[in-house]
Amino acid sequence: VPWFEHQDKLGHFVFYGVLAMALIKTFSQEIVIRNPLAKAAVLAFIFGVLIELGQHFFTHNREGSFMDALANGLGILLMVILMNTNPKIFRLNSET
């Protein structure tokens, strides 16, 4: 039994924000590529949409949800904004 009504949306929001942060850090420090914020955000969002589509088309006991994909995107967007406005807090390279 969930603690509150949209607990799963909060989970999508938080976990995709963390995924975006990990991808941004990886793309900016380990696999140095240009514009890591945008590329990480697009990759994380595509992954989230593919997961939702996969749940809709390939499973019987799960369903894909537009609202889940929206929560994924909002979590990614918040992390991109936070990391873009505060690169020193997240220890990003200056060229991001």
Short mmCIF file of N, CA and C in Angstrom, two decimals:
data_model
loop_
_atom_site.label_atom_id
_atom_site.label_comp_id
_atom_site.label_asym_id
_atom_site.label_seq_id
_atom_site.Cartn_x
_atom_site.Cartn_y
_atom_site.Cartn_z
N VAL A 1 0.86 -1.18 0.00
CA VAL A 1 0.00 0.00 0.00
C VAL A 1 0.90 1.23 0.00
N PRO A 2 0.73 2.12 -1.00
CA PRO A 2 1.57 3.33 -1.05
C PRO A 2 1.28 4.28 0.11
N TRP A 3 2.29 5.04 0.52
CA TRP A 3 2.14 6.02 1.59
C TRP A 3 1.28 7.19 1.16
N PHE A 4 1.36 7.57 -0.11
CA PHE A 4 0.54 8.65 -0.64
C PHE A 4 0.22 8.34 -2.09
N GLU A 5 -0.69 9.10 -2.67
CA GLU A 5 -1.31 8.74 -3.94
C GLU A 5 -0.33 8.61 -5.11
N HIS A 6 0.58 9.52 -5.28
CA HIS A 6 1.47 9.49 -6.44
C HIS A 6 2.90 9.17 -6.06
N GLN A 7 3.06 8.21 -5.20
CA GLN A 7 4.38 7.81 -4.72
C GLN A 7 5.25 7.33 -5.88
N ASP A 8 4.69 6.61 -6.83
CA ASP A 8 5.50 6.11 -7.94
C ASP A 8 6.01 7.24 -8.83
N LYS A 9 5.25 8.31 -8.98
CA LYS A 9 5.71 9.45 -9.79
C LYS A 9 6.90 10.12 -9.12
N LEU A 10 6.86 10.24 -7.82
CA LEU A 10 7.99 10.81 -7.09
C LEU A 10 9.23 9.93 -7.28
N GLY A 11 9.05 8.63 -7.27
CA GLY A 11 10.16 7.71 -7.51
C GLY A 11 10.76 7.90 -8.89
N HIS A 12 9.90 8.01 -9.91
CA HIS A 12 10.39 8.26 -11.27
C HIS A 12 11.16 9.57 -11.32
N PHE A 13 10.62 10.62 -10.71
CA PHE A 13 11.23 11.95 -10.69
C PHE A 13 12.63 11.88 -10.07
N VAL A 14 12.74 11.27 -8.90
CA VAL A 14 14.01 11.21 -8.18
C VAL A 14 15.02 10.32 -8.91
N PHE A 15 14.61 9.13 -9.31
CA PHE A 15 15.57 8.20 -9.90
C PHE A 15 16.06 8.65 -11.26
N TYR A 16 15.22 9.30 -12.06
CA TYR A 16 15.70 9.80 -13.35
C TYR A 16 16.53 11.07 -13.17
N GLY A 17 16.31 11.81 -12.11
CA GLY A 17 17.21 12.92 -11.79
C GLY A 17 18.59 12.39 -11.44
N VAL A 18 18.64 11.32 -10.66
CA VAL A 18 19.93 10.71 -10.29
C VAL A 18 20.60 10.12 -11.53
N LEU A 19 19.83 9.48 -12.41
CA LEU A 19 20.38 8.94 -13.65
C LEU A 19 20.98 10.07 -14.49
N ALA A 20 20.27 11.16 -14.62
CA ALA A 20 20.77 12.30 -15.39
C ALA A 20 22.06 12.83 -14.77
N MET A 21 22.11 12.95 -13.45
CA MET A 21 23.31 13.44 -12.79
C MET A 21 24.49 12.50 -13.06
N ALA A 22 24.28 11.21 -12.97
CA ALA A 22 25.35 10.25 -13.21
C ALA A 22 25.84 10.32 -14.66
N LEU A 23 24.90 10.45 -15.59
CA LEU A 23 25.30 10.55 -17.00
C LEU A 23 26.04 11.85 -17.27
N ILE A 24 25.58 12.95 -16.71
CA ILE A 24 26.25 14.24 -16.91
C ILE A 24 27.67 14.19 -16.36
N LYS A 25 27.83 13.66 -15.15
CA LYS A 25 29.16 13.55 -14.56
C LYS A 25 30.05 12.65 -15.41
N THR A 26 29.51 11.54 -15.88
CA THR A 26 30.28 10.62 -16.71
C THR A 26 30.68 11.28 -18.02
N PHE A 27 29.73 11.94 -18.68
CA PHE A 27 30.01 12.57 -19.96
C PHE A 27 30.95 13.77 -19.83
N SER A 28 30.99 14.42 -18.69
CA SER A 28 31.84 15.59 -18.54
C SER A 28 33.21 15.26 -17.98
N GLN A 29 33.37 14.12 -17.29
CA GLN A 29 34.64 13.84 -16.63
C GLN A 29 35.30 12.55 -17.08
N GLU A 30 34.54 11.55 -17.44
CA GLU A 30 35.13 10.26 -17.82
C GLU A 30 35.20 10.09 -19.33
N ILE A 31 34.07 10.31 -19.99
CA ILE A 31 33.98 10.23 -21.45
C ILE A 31 33.79 11.67 -21.91
N VAL A 32 34.85 12.40 -22.01
CA VAL A 32 34.75 13.84 -22.23
C VAL A 32 34.16 14.08 -23.62
N ILE A 33 32.92 14.59 -23.64
CA ILE A 33 32.24 14.93 -24.88
C ILE A 33 31.73 16.36 -24.79
N ARG A 34 31.42 16.92 -25.93
CA ARG A 34 30.89 18.29 -25.95
C ARG A 34 29.43 18.29 -25.51
N ASN A 35 29.05 19.33 -24.80
CA ASN A 35 27.69 19.55 -24.32
C ASN A 35 27.13 18.34 -23.56
N PRO A 36 27.79 17.96 -22.48
CA PRO A 36 27.35 16.77 -21.74
C PRO A 36 25.97 16.92 -21.11
N LEU A 37 25.58 18.14 -20.76
CA LEU A 37 24.26 18.33 -20.15
C LEU A 37 23.15 17.92 -21.11
N ALA A 38 23.19 18.44 -22.31
CA ALA A 38 22.14 18.14 -23.28
C ALA A 38 22.16 16.68 -23.71
N LYS A 39 23.33 16.15 -23.97
CA LYS A 39 23.42 14.76 -24.43
C LYS A 39 22.99 13.78 -23.35
N ALA A 40 23.35 14.04 -22.12
CA ALA A 40 22.93 13.17 -21.03
C ALA A 40 21.42 13.25 -20.82
N ALA A 41 20.86 14.45 -20.91
CA ALA A 41 19.42 14.63 -20.73
C ALA A 41 18.65 13.90 -21.82
N VAL A 42 19.09 14.02 -23.05
CA VAL A 42 18.40 13.35 -24.16
C VAL A 42 18.50 11.84 -24.01
N LEU A 43 19.69 11.34 -23.67
CA LEU A 43 19.86 9.90 -23.50
C LEU A 43 19.00 9.36 -22.37
N ALA A 44 18.96 10.04 -21.24
CA ALA A 44 18.15 9.60 -20.11
C ALA A 44 16.66 9.63 -20.46
N PHE A 45 16.23 10.66 -21.17
CA PHE A 45 14.81 10.76 -21.53
C PHE A 45 14.43 9.68 -22.53
N ILE A 46 15.28 9.43 -23.52
CA ILE A 46 15.00 8.36 -24.49
C ILE A 46 14.92 7.02 -23.77
N PHE A 47 15.82 6.77 -22.84
CA PHE A 47 15.79 5.53 -22.06
C PHE A 47 14.47 5.40 -21.31
N GLY A 48 14.04 6.48 -20.66
CA GLY A 48 12.79 6.45 -19.91
C GLY A 48 11.58 6.19 -20.80
N VAL A 49 11.55 6.82 -21.97
CA VAL A 49 10.44 6.61 -22.89
C VAL A 49 10.45 5.18 -23.42
N LEU A 50 11.63 4.67 -23.74
CA LEU A 50 11.71 3.28 -24.22
C LEU A 50 11.26 2.29 -23.16
N ILE A 51 11.59 2.54 -21.93
CA ILE A 51 11.15 1.67 -20.84
C ILE A 51 9.62 1.68 -20.74
N GLU A 52 9.03 2.87 -20.82
CA GLU A 52 7.57 2.97 -20.74
C GLU A 52 6.91 2.30 -21.94
N LEU A 53 7.46 2.48 -23.13
CA LEU A 53 6.91 1.82 -24.31
C LEU A 53 7.06 0.30 -24.21
N GLY A 54 8.20 -0.14 -23.71
CA GLY A 54 8.42 -1.56 -23.51
C GLY A 54 7.42 -2.17 -22.54
N GLN A 55 7.13 -1.46 -21.47
CA GLN A 55 6.12 -1.94 -20.52
C GLN A 55 4.76 -2.04 -21.17
N HIS A 56 4.44 -1.09 -22.03
CA HIS A 56 3.13 -1.07 -22.68
C HIS A 56 2.99 -2.20 -23.70
N PHE A 57 4.02 -2.41 -24.51
CA PHE A 57 3.89 -3.34 -25.62
C PHE A 57 4.36 -4.76 -25.32
N PHE A 58 5.28 -4.94 -24.38
CA PHE A 58 5.90 -6.25 -24.20
C PHE A 58 5.60 -6.94 -22.88
N THR A 59 4.81 -6.36 -22.03
CA THR A 59 4.47 -7.01 -20.76
C THR A 59 2.96 -7.14 -20.62
N HIS A 60 2.57 -8.11 -19.83
CA HIS A 60 1.14 -8.32 -19.57
C HIS A 60 0.71 -7.78 -18.21
N ASN A 61 1.62 -7.75 -17.28
CA ASN A 61 1.26 -7.34 -15.92
C ASN A 61 1.72 -5.92 -15.57
N ARG A 62 2.26 -5.18 -16.55
CA ARG A 62 2.69 -3.79 -16.33
C ARG A 62 2.10 -2.94 -17.43
N GLU A 63 2.00 -1.66 -17.19
CA GLU A 63 1.51 -0.77 -18.24
C GLU A 63 2.38 0.47 -18.33
N GLY A 64 2.62 0.91 -19.55
CA GLY A 64 3.36 2.13 -19.76
C GLY A 64 2.48 3.32 -19.43
N SER A 65 3.08 4.38 -18.97
CA SER A 65 2.29 5.53 -18.55
C SER A 65 2.94 6.82 -19.05
N PHE A 66 2.13 7.67 -19.68
CA PHE A 66 2.60 8.99 -20.10
C PHE A 66 3.02 9.80 -18.88
N MET A 67 2.28 9.69 -17.80
CA MET A 67 2.61 10.45 -16.59
C MET A 67 3.94 10.01 -15.99
N ASP A 68 4.27 8.72 -16.09
CA ASP A 68 5.58 8.25 -15.64
C ASP A 68 6.68 8.87 -16.49
N ALA A 69 6.48 8.88 -17.81
CA ALA A 69 7.47 9.48 -18.71
C ALA A 69 7.62 10.98 -18.43
N LEU A 70 6.52 11.63 -18.12
CA LEU A 70 6.56 13.05 -17.78
C LEU A 70 7.34 13.27 -16.48
N ALA A 71 7.11 12.44 -15.48
CA ALA A 71 7.85 12.53 -14.22
C ALA A 71 9.34 12.29 -14.47
N ASN A 72 9.67 11.33 -15.35
CA ASN A 72 11.07 11.09 -15.71
C ASN A 72 11.68 12.36 -16.29
N GLY A 73 10.98 12.94 -17.24
CA GLY A 73 11.50 14.14 -17.91
C GLY A 73 11.66 15.32 -16.97
N LEU A 74 10.72 15.48 -16.05
CA LEU A 74 10.83 16.59 -15.09
C LEU A 74 12.00 16.39 -14.14
N GLY A 75 12.25 15.16 -13.72
CA GLY A 75 13.41 14.88 -12.87
C GLY A 75 14.72 15.17 -13.60
N ILE A 76 14.77 14.78 -14.86
CA ILE A 76 15.95 15.05 -15.69
C ILE A 76 16.13 16.55 -15.86
N LEU A 77 15.06 17.25 -16.19
CA LEU A 77 15.11 18.69 -16.40
C LEU A 77 15.58 19.43 -15.15
N LEU A 78 15.06 19.06 -14.00
CA LEU A 78 15.49 19.71 -12.76
C LEU A 78 16.98 19.50 -12.53
N MET A 79 17.47 18.29 -12.75
CA MET A 79 18.88 18.03 -12.51
C MET A 79 19.75 18.80 -13.50
N VAL A 80 19.33 18.89 -14.75
CA VAL A 80 20.10 19.66 -15.74
C VAL A 80 20.15 21.13 -15.32
N ILE A 81 19.03 21.67 -14.89
CA ILE A 81 19.00 23.08 -14.45
C ILE A 81 19.90 23.28 -13.23
N LEU A 82 19.80 22.40 -12.26
CA LEU A 82 20.63 22.52 -11.06
C LEU A 82 22.11 22.42 -11.39
N MET A 83 22.47 21.47 -12.24
CA MET A 83 23.89 21.28 -12.56
C MET A 83 24.41 22.39 -13.47
N ASN A 84 23.54 22.97 -14.27
CA ASN A 84 23.97 24.06 -15.14
C ASN A 84 24.15 25.36 -14.36
N THR A 85 23.31 25.60 -13.39
CA THR A 85 23.40 26.84 -12.62
C THR A 85 24.42 26.76 -11.48
N ASN A 86 24.75 25.56 -11.02
CA ASN A 86 25.67 25.38 -9.89
C ASN A 86 26.75 24.35 -10.21
N PRO A 87 27.59 24.56 -11.22
CA PRO A 87 28.57 23.53 -11.59
C PRO A 87 29.60 23.25 -10.50
N LYS A 88 29.93 24.25 -9.67
CA LYS A 88 30.93 24.02 -8.62
C LYS A 88 30.42 23.07 -7.55
N ILE A 89 29.14 23.16 -7.24
CA ILE A 89 28.57 22.26 -6.23
C ILE A 89 28.65 20.81 -6.69
N PHE A 90 28.42 20.60 -7.98
CA PHE A 90 28.44 19.24 -8.53
C PHE A 90 29.81 18.84 -9.07
N ARG A 91 30.78 19.75 -8.90
CA ARG A 91 32.17 19.51 -9.33
C ARG A 91 32.25 19.14 -10.81
N LEU A 92 31.60 19.94 -11.63
CA LEU A 92 31.67 19.74 -13.06
C LEU A 92 32.84 20.51 -13.65
N ASN A 93 33.35 20.03 -14.77
CA ASN A 93 34.40 20.76 -15.46
C ASN A 93 33.85 22.09 -15.94
N SER A 94 34.70 23.08 -16.06
CA SER A 94 34.24 24.43 -16.42
C SER A 94 33.73 24.51 -17.84
N GLU A 95 34.11 23.58 -18.75
CA GLU A 95 33.64 23.66 -20.12
C GLU A 95 32.26 23.08 -20.33
N THR A 96 31.59 22.58 -19.26
CA THR A 96 30.23 22.09 -19.40
C THR A 96 29.39 23.27 -19.49
#
